[in-house]
mmCIF file of C-alpha atoms and ligand atoms in Angstrom:
data_model
loop_
_atom_site.group_PDB
_atom_site.id
_atom_site.type_symbol
_atom_site.label_atom_id
_atom_site.label_comp_id
_atom_site.label_asym_id
_atom_site.label_seq_id
_atom_site.Cartn_x
_atom_site.Cartn_y
_atom_site.Cartn_z
ATOM 1 C CA MET A 1 103.409 116.484 76.994
ATOM 2 C CA ILE A 2 104.422 114.462 80.058
ATOM 3 C CA TYR A 3 101.491 115.724 82.168
ATOM 4 C CA ASP A 4 99.051 114.266 79.635
ATOM 5 C CA ASP A 5 100.469 110.858 80.581
ATOM 6 C CA HIS A 6 100.300 111.608 84.337
ATOM 7 C CA ALA A 7 96.829 113.176 84.371
ATOM 8 C CA LYS A 8 94.801 110.126 85.449
ATOM 9 C CA ARG A 9 97.207 109.351 88.322
ATOM 10 C CA TYR A 10 97.910 112.933 89.412
ATOM 11 C CA ASP A 11 95.260 113.426 92.106
ATOM 12 C CA LYS A 12 95.942 109.997 93.613
ATOM 13 C CA ILE A 13 99.700 110.687 93.787
ATOM 14 C CA MET A 14 99.110 114.107 95.352
ATOM 15 C CA ALA A 15 96.461 112.946 97.879
ATOM 16 C CA PRO A 16 98.826 112.110 100.779
ATOM 17 C CA LEU A 17 100.689 115.413 100.303
ATOM 18 C CA GLU A 18 97.399 117.303 100.132
ATOM 19 C CA ARG A 19 96.281 115.743 103.415
ATOM 20 C CA ALA A 20 99.622 116.317 105.156
ATOM 21 C CA PHE A 21 100.278 119.970 104.204
ATOM 22 C CA LEU A 22 99.668 120.894 100.567
ATOM 23 C CA SER A 23 95.966 121.689 100.786
ATOM 24 C CA ARG A 24 96.727 124.078 103.692
ATOM 25 C CA TRP A 25 99.548 125.706 101.712
ATOM 26 C CA ARG A 26 97.271 126.111 98.682
ATOM 27 C CA LYS A 27 94.632 127.830 100.831
ATOM 28 C CA ASP A 28 97.266 130.142 102.318
ATOM 29 C CA THR A 29 98.650 130.951 98.842
ATOM 30 C CA LEU A 30 95.269 131.832 97.359
ATOM 31 C CA SER A 31 94.381 133.934 100.422
ATOM 32 C CA HIS A 32 96.850 136.522 99.021
ATOM 33 C CA LEU A 33 94.670 137.044 95.940
ATOM 34 C CA PRO A 34 92.369 140.083 95.785
ATOM 35 C CA LYS A 35 88.627 139.411 96.082
ATOM 36 C CA ASN A 36 86.083 140.204 93.345
ATOM 37 C CA ALA A 37 88.897 140.777 90.885
ATOM 38 C CA ARG A 38 89.954 139.269 87.563
ATOM 39 C CA ILE A 39 92.160 136.304 88.412
ATOM 40 C CA LEU A 40 94.301 134.104 86.160
ATOM 41 C CA GLU A 41 95.772 130.747 87.164
ATOM 42 C CA VAL A 42 98.496 129.285 84.938
ATOM 43 C CA GLY A 43 99.291 125.564 84.912
ATOM 44 C CA ALA A 44 96.072 124.781 86.775
ATOM 45 C CA GLY A 45 96.617 121.041 86.299
ATOM 46 C CA THR A 46 93.684 118.929 87.504
ATOM 47 C CA GLY A 47 92.155 121.871 89.377
ATOM 48 C CA LEU A 48 93.332 121.108 92.903
ATOM 49 C CA ASN A 49 93.241 124.850 93.683
ATOM 50 C CA PHE A 50 89.644 125.393 92.580
ATOM 51 C CA VAL A 51 88.142 124.861 96.061
ATOM 52 C CA HIS A 52 90.360 127.654 97.398
ATOM 53 C CA TYR A 53 89.546 130.325 94.768
ATOM 54 C CA PRO A 54 88.346 133.612 96.260
ATOM 55 C CA ASP A 55 85.054 135.115 95.058
ATOM 56 C CA SER A 56 86.081 136.577 91.712
ATOM 57 C CA ALA A 57 84.694 138.943 89.126
ATOM 58 C CA HIS A 58 86.172 136.601 86.514
ATOM 59 C CA ALA A 59 88.458 133.648 87.223
ATOM 60 C CA VAL A 60 90.297 131.911 84.405
ATOM 61 C CA ALA A 61 92.201 128.668 84.948
ATOM 62 C CA SER A 62 94.653 127.921 82.124
ATOM 63 C CA GLU A 63 96.621 124.746 81.552
ATOM 64 C CA LEU A 64 98.691 123.313 78.715
ATOM 65 C CA ALA A 65 98.061 119.556 79.045
ATOM 66 C CA ILE A 66 94.638 118.680 77.639
ATOM 67 C CA GLN A 67 94.351 115.490 79.727
ATOM 68 C CA MET A 68 94.871 117.511 82.930
ATOM 69 C CA ILE A 69 92.084 119.846 81.756
ATOM 70 C CA GLU A 70 89.747 116.846 81.241
ATOM 71 C CA ILE A 71 90.144 115.959 84.947
ATOM 72 C CA ALA A 72 89.865 119.605 86.040
ATOM 73 C CA LYS A 73 86.549 119.917 84.172
ATOM 74 C CA GLU A 74 84.997 117.443 86.615
ATOM 75 C CA LYS A 75 85.792 119.660 89.621
ATOM 76 C CA ARG A 76 84.037 123.042 89.464
ATOM 77 C CA SER A 77 82.335 124.984 86.692
ATOM 78 C CA PRO A 78 82.117 128.709 87.584
ATOM 79 C CA ILE A 79 85.786 129.059 86.654
ATOM 80 C CA SER A 80 86.564 129.463 82.923
ATOM 81 C CA LEU A 81 88.951 126.694 81.981
ATOM 82 C CA LEU A 82 91.074 126.862 78.852
ATOM 83 C CA GLN A 83 94.112 125.362 77.209
ATOM 84 C CA ALA A 84 96.976 127.846 77.049
ATOM 85 C CA ASP A 85 100.750 127.907 77.153
ATOM 86 C CA ALA A 86 102.003 130.131 79.979
ATOM 87 C CA GLU A 87 104.777 131.286 77.627
ATOM 88 C CA MET A 88 102.232 132.613 75.113
ATOM 89 C CA LEU A 89 99.042 133.681 76.874
ATOM 90 C CA PRO A 90 95.972 134.370 74.706
ATOM 91 C CA PHE A 91 94.906 137.522 76.578
ATOM 92 C CA VAL A 92 95.122 141.226 75.877
ATOM 93 C CA ASP A 93 97.562 143.415 77.793
ATOM 94 C CA GLY A 94 96.548 144.558 81.270
ATOM 95 C CA TYR A 95 93.395 142.414 81.568
ATOM 96 C CA PHE A 96 93.893 140.695 84.944
ATOM 97 C CA ASP A 97 94.202 142.066 88.496
ATOM 98 C CA ALA A 98 96.196 139.087 89.735
ATOM 99 C CA ALA A 99 97.734 135.843 88.547
ATOM 100 C CA PHE A 100 98.947 132.806 90.402
ATOM 101 C CA ALA A 101 100.544 129.399 89.973
ATOM 102 C CA THR A 102 101.283 126.470 92.263
ATOM 103 C CA LEU A 103 104.059 123.975 91.446
ATOM 104 C CA VAL A 104 104.228 125.146 87.834
ATOM 105 C CA PHE A 105 107.360 127.226 87.241
ATOM 106 C CA CYS A 106 109.502 124.135 87.898
ATOM 107 C CA SER A 107 108.160 122.585 84.685
ATOM 108 C CA ILE A 108 107.738 125.510 82.284
ATOM 109 C CA PRO A 109 110.563 125.273 79.711
ATOM 110 C CA ASP A 110 111.282 129.037 79.677
ATOM 111 C CA PRO A 111 110.070 130.446 83.024
ATOM 112 C CA GLU A 112 111.407 133.962 82.339
ATOM 113 C CA LYS A 113 109.296 134.156 79.192
ATOM 114 C CA ALA A 114 106.227 133.026 81.166
ATOM 115 C CA PHE A 115 106.833 135.683 83.844
ATOM 116 C CA LYS A 116 107.076 138.323 81.112
ATOM 117 C CA GLU A 117 103.720 137.096 79.792
ATOM 118 C CA LEU A 118 102.166 137.382 83.270
ATOM 119 C CA LYS A 119 103.516 140.921 83.544
ATOM 120 C CA ARG A 120 102.007 141.748 80.157
ATOM 121 C CA VAL A 121 98.486 140.463 80.909
ATOM 122 C CA LEU A 122 98.351 142.088 84.368
ATOM 123 C CA LYS A 123 97.250 145.624 85.197
ATOM 124 C CA ASP A 124 99.915 148.101 86.350
ATOM 125 C CA ASP A 125 99.019 147.427 90.004
ATOM 126 C CA GLY A 126 98.702 143.649 89.417
ATOM 127 C CA LYS A 127 100.002 140.912 91.697
ATOM 128 C CA VAL A 128 101.586 137.514 91.050
ATOM 129 C CA ILE A 129 101.362 134.870 93.780
ATOM 130 C CA LEU A 130 103.398 131.682 93.521
ATOM 131 C CA LEU A 131 103.820 128.501 95.518
ATOM 132 C CA GLU A 132 106.834 126.732 94.054
ATOM 133 C CA HIS A 133 109.439 124.195 94.982
ATOM 134 C CA VAL A 134 112.835 125.810 94.421
ATOM 135 C CA ARG A 135 116.585 125.318 94.862
ATOM 136 C CA PRO A 136 117.173 125.573 98.628
ATOM 137 C CA THR A 137 120.139 127.584 99.933
ATOM 138 C CA GLY A 138 123.232 126.063 101.613
ATOM 139 C CA MET A 139 124.477 122.506 101.155
ATOM 140 C CA LEU A 140 120.997 121.237 100.314
ATOM 141 C CA GLY A 141 121.150 123.342 97.153
ATOM 142 C CA TYR A 142 124.018 121.205 95.800
ATOM 143 C CA LEU A 143 122.003 118.051 96.439
ATOM 144 C CA PHE A 144 119.151 119.582 94.431
ATOM 145 C CA ASP A 145 121.586 120.379 91.595
ATOM 146 C CA VAL A 146 122.338 116.652 91.382
ATOM 147 C CA LEU A 147 118.690 115.608 91.747
ATOM 148 C CA ASN A 148 117.811 118.051 88.977
ATOM 149 C CA VAL A 149 119.684 115.972 86.382
ATOM 150 C CA PHE A 150 117.324 113.045 87.077
ATOM 151 C CA THR A 151 114.070 114.967 87.627
ATOM 152 C CA VAL A 152 114.456 116.853 84.346
ATOM 153 C CA ALA A 153 115.186 113.630 82.455
ATOM 154 C CA LEU A 154 112.359 111.654 84.094
ATOM 155 C CA MET A 155 109.625 114.244 84.726
ATOM 156 C CA GLU A 156 110.630 117.481 82.940
ATOM 157 C CA ASP A 157 110.688 118.921 86.477
ATOM 158 C CA HIS A 158 113.504 121.334 87.432
ATOM 159 C CA PHE A 159 114.569 120.814 91.041
ATOM 160 C CA ASN A 160 117.052 123.674 91.218
ATOM 161 C CA ARG A 161 115.206 126.685 89.874
ATOM 162 C CA GLU A 162 115.688 129.967 91.705
ATOM 163 C CA THR A 163 112.191 131.088 90.853
ATOM 164 C CA ALA A 164 112.157 134.417 92.733
ATOM 165 C CA LYS A 165 115.370 135.446 90.939
ATOM 166 C CA ILE A 166 113.873 134.470 87.576
ATOM 167 C CA ALA A 167 110.729 136.519 88.323
ATOM 168 C CA ASP A 168 112.946 139.477 89.206
ATOM 169 C CA ALA A 169 114.974 139.044 85.993
ATOM 170 C CA ALA A 170 111.697 139.099 84.038
ATOM 171 C CA GLY A 171 110.894 142.536 85.481
ATOM 172 C CA LEU A 172 108.497 141.655 88.315
ATOM 173 C CA LYS A 173 109.040 143.226 91.769
ATOM 174 C CA VAL A 174 109.495 140.418 94.269
ATOM 175 C CA VAL A 175 108.027 141.894 97.452
ATOM 176 C CA GLU A 176 108.071 138.855 99.742
ATOM 177 C CA VAL A 177 109.482 135.324 99.805
ATOM 178 C CA LYS A 178 108.262 133.040 102.592
ATOM 179 C CA THR A 179 110.250 129.824 102.932
ATOM 180 C CA LYS A 180 108.689 126.474 103.839
ATOM 181 C CA ALA A 181 110.061 122.968 104.303
ATOM 182 C CA LEU A 182 113.757 123.897 104.823
ATOM 183 C CA GLY A 183 113.585 126.401 101.970
ATOM 184 C CA ILE A 184 112.568 123.731 99.438
ATOM 185 C CA VAL A 185 109.248 125.483 98.925
ATOM 186 C CA ASN A 186 108.707 129.235 98.560
ATOM 187 C CA LEU A 187 105.577 131.338 98.696
ATOM 188 C CA ILE A 188 106.559 134.242 96.453
ATOM 189 C CA ILE A 189 104.608 137.476 96.225
ATOM 190 C CA CYS A 190 105.353 139.800 93.298
ATOM 191 C CA GLU A 191 104.007 143.065 91.966
ATOM 192 C CA VAL A 192 104.072 144.254 88.374
HETATM 193 C C1 LIG B 201 103.167 119.739 89.012
HETATM 194 S S1 LIG B 201 101.827 120.178 87.984
HETATM 195 C C2 LIG B 201 100.968 121.342 89.026
HETATM 196 C C3 LIG B 201 99.510 121.398 88.719
HETATM 197 C C4 LIG B 201 98.699 122.309 89.663
HETATM 198 N N1 LIG B 201 99.109 123.682 89.532
HETATM 199 C C5 LIG B 201 98.812 121.857 91.083
HETATM 200 O O1 LIG B 201 99.233 122.646 91.933
HETATM 201 O O2 LIG B 201 98.428 120.717 91.375
HETATM 202 C C6 LIG B 201 102.567 121.251 86.779
HETATM 203 C C7 LIG B 201 101.547 121.729 85.758
HETATM 204 O O3 LIG B 201 102.131 122.752 84.946
HETATM 205 C C8 LIG B 201 101.664 122.561 83.629
HETATM 206 N N2 LIG B 201 102.558 123.235 82.684
HETATM 207 C C9 LIG B 201 103.835 122.918 82.381
HETATM 208 N N3 LIG B 201 104.310 123.751 81.445
HETATM 209 C C10 LIG B 201 103.304 124.614 81.144
HETATM 210 C C11 LIG B 201 103.173 125.720 80.248
HETATM 211 N N4 LIG B 201 104.185 126.092 79.457
HETATM 212 N N5 LIG B 201 102.005 126.371 80.214
HETATM 213 C C12 LIG B 201 100.969 126.007 81.013
HETATM 214 N N6 LIG B 201 101.025 124.972 81.879
HETATM 215 C C13 LIG B 201 102.178 124.284 81.942
HETATM 216 C C14 LIG B 201 101.675 121.042 83.476
HETATM 217 O O4 LIG B 201 100.916 120.605 82.375
HETATM 218 C C15 LIG B 201 101.111 120.607 84.811
HETATM 219 O O5 LIG B 201 99.708 120.535 84.800
#
């Protein structure tokens, strides 16, 4: 998987973005999670969200690329860390209170399938919180359609996904979409 190749460089590449705005956005995103609950992160990468986790009854960080997990392991231990495909989660139905992902649904091959999996492993009153780059509206959207051809080929990264619409199509209730950076980034809050 492409993120196995990027793992060693990932934190260094992200560092300027983290300093400029991303770390703040991560903190804001995770502030929507319930406290002392069972929390699942999908596509946890190298664990850049770990410092922002709320106090949890049980927090599980899942990630597909084993090399990303190796880097994440160095960051913080109280979180259970495991290899799992977001399209096929190894959890029983209705186990978690909330799930979240940051910058992940752009690279999952079948995002609708992954949203259906999140819905399955969440309780009936569960929440899904997402921070994702998406296809912006207006003229910028067409530019992202063009960019998408290259980003998919080079990085398996989809630059024109309409992630809130995909979540809705998968049966989640999208209750709020906050736009950031000219609508290129969305904070999306869903309920089961
Ligand atoms: C851009 S990185 C984001 C990592 C981390 N969430 C962050 O915010 O820094 C995308 C991550 O999604 C993971 N990913 C892609 N497809 C996945 C899948 N089907 N299941 C689980 N993780 C996946 C990649 O391995 C990679 O670590």
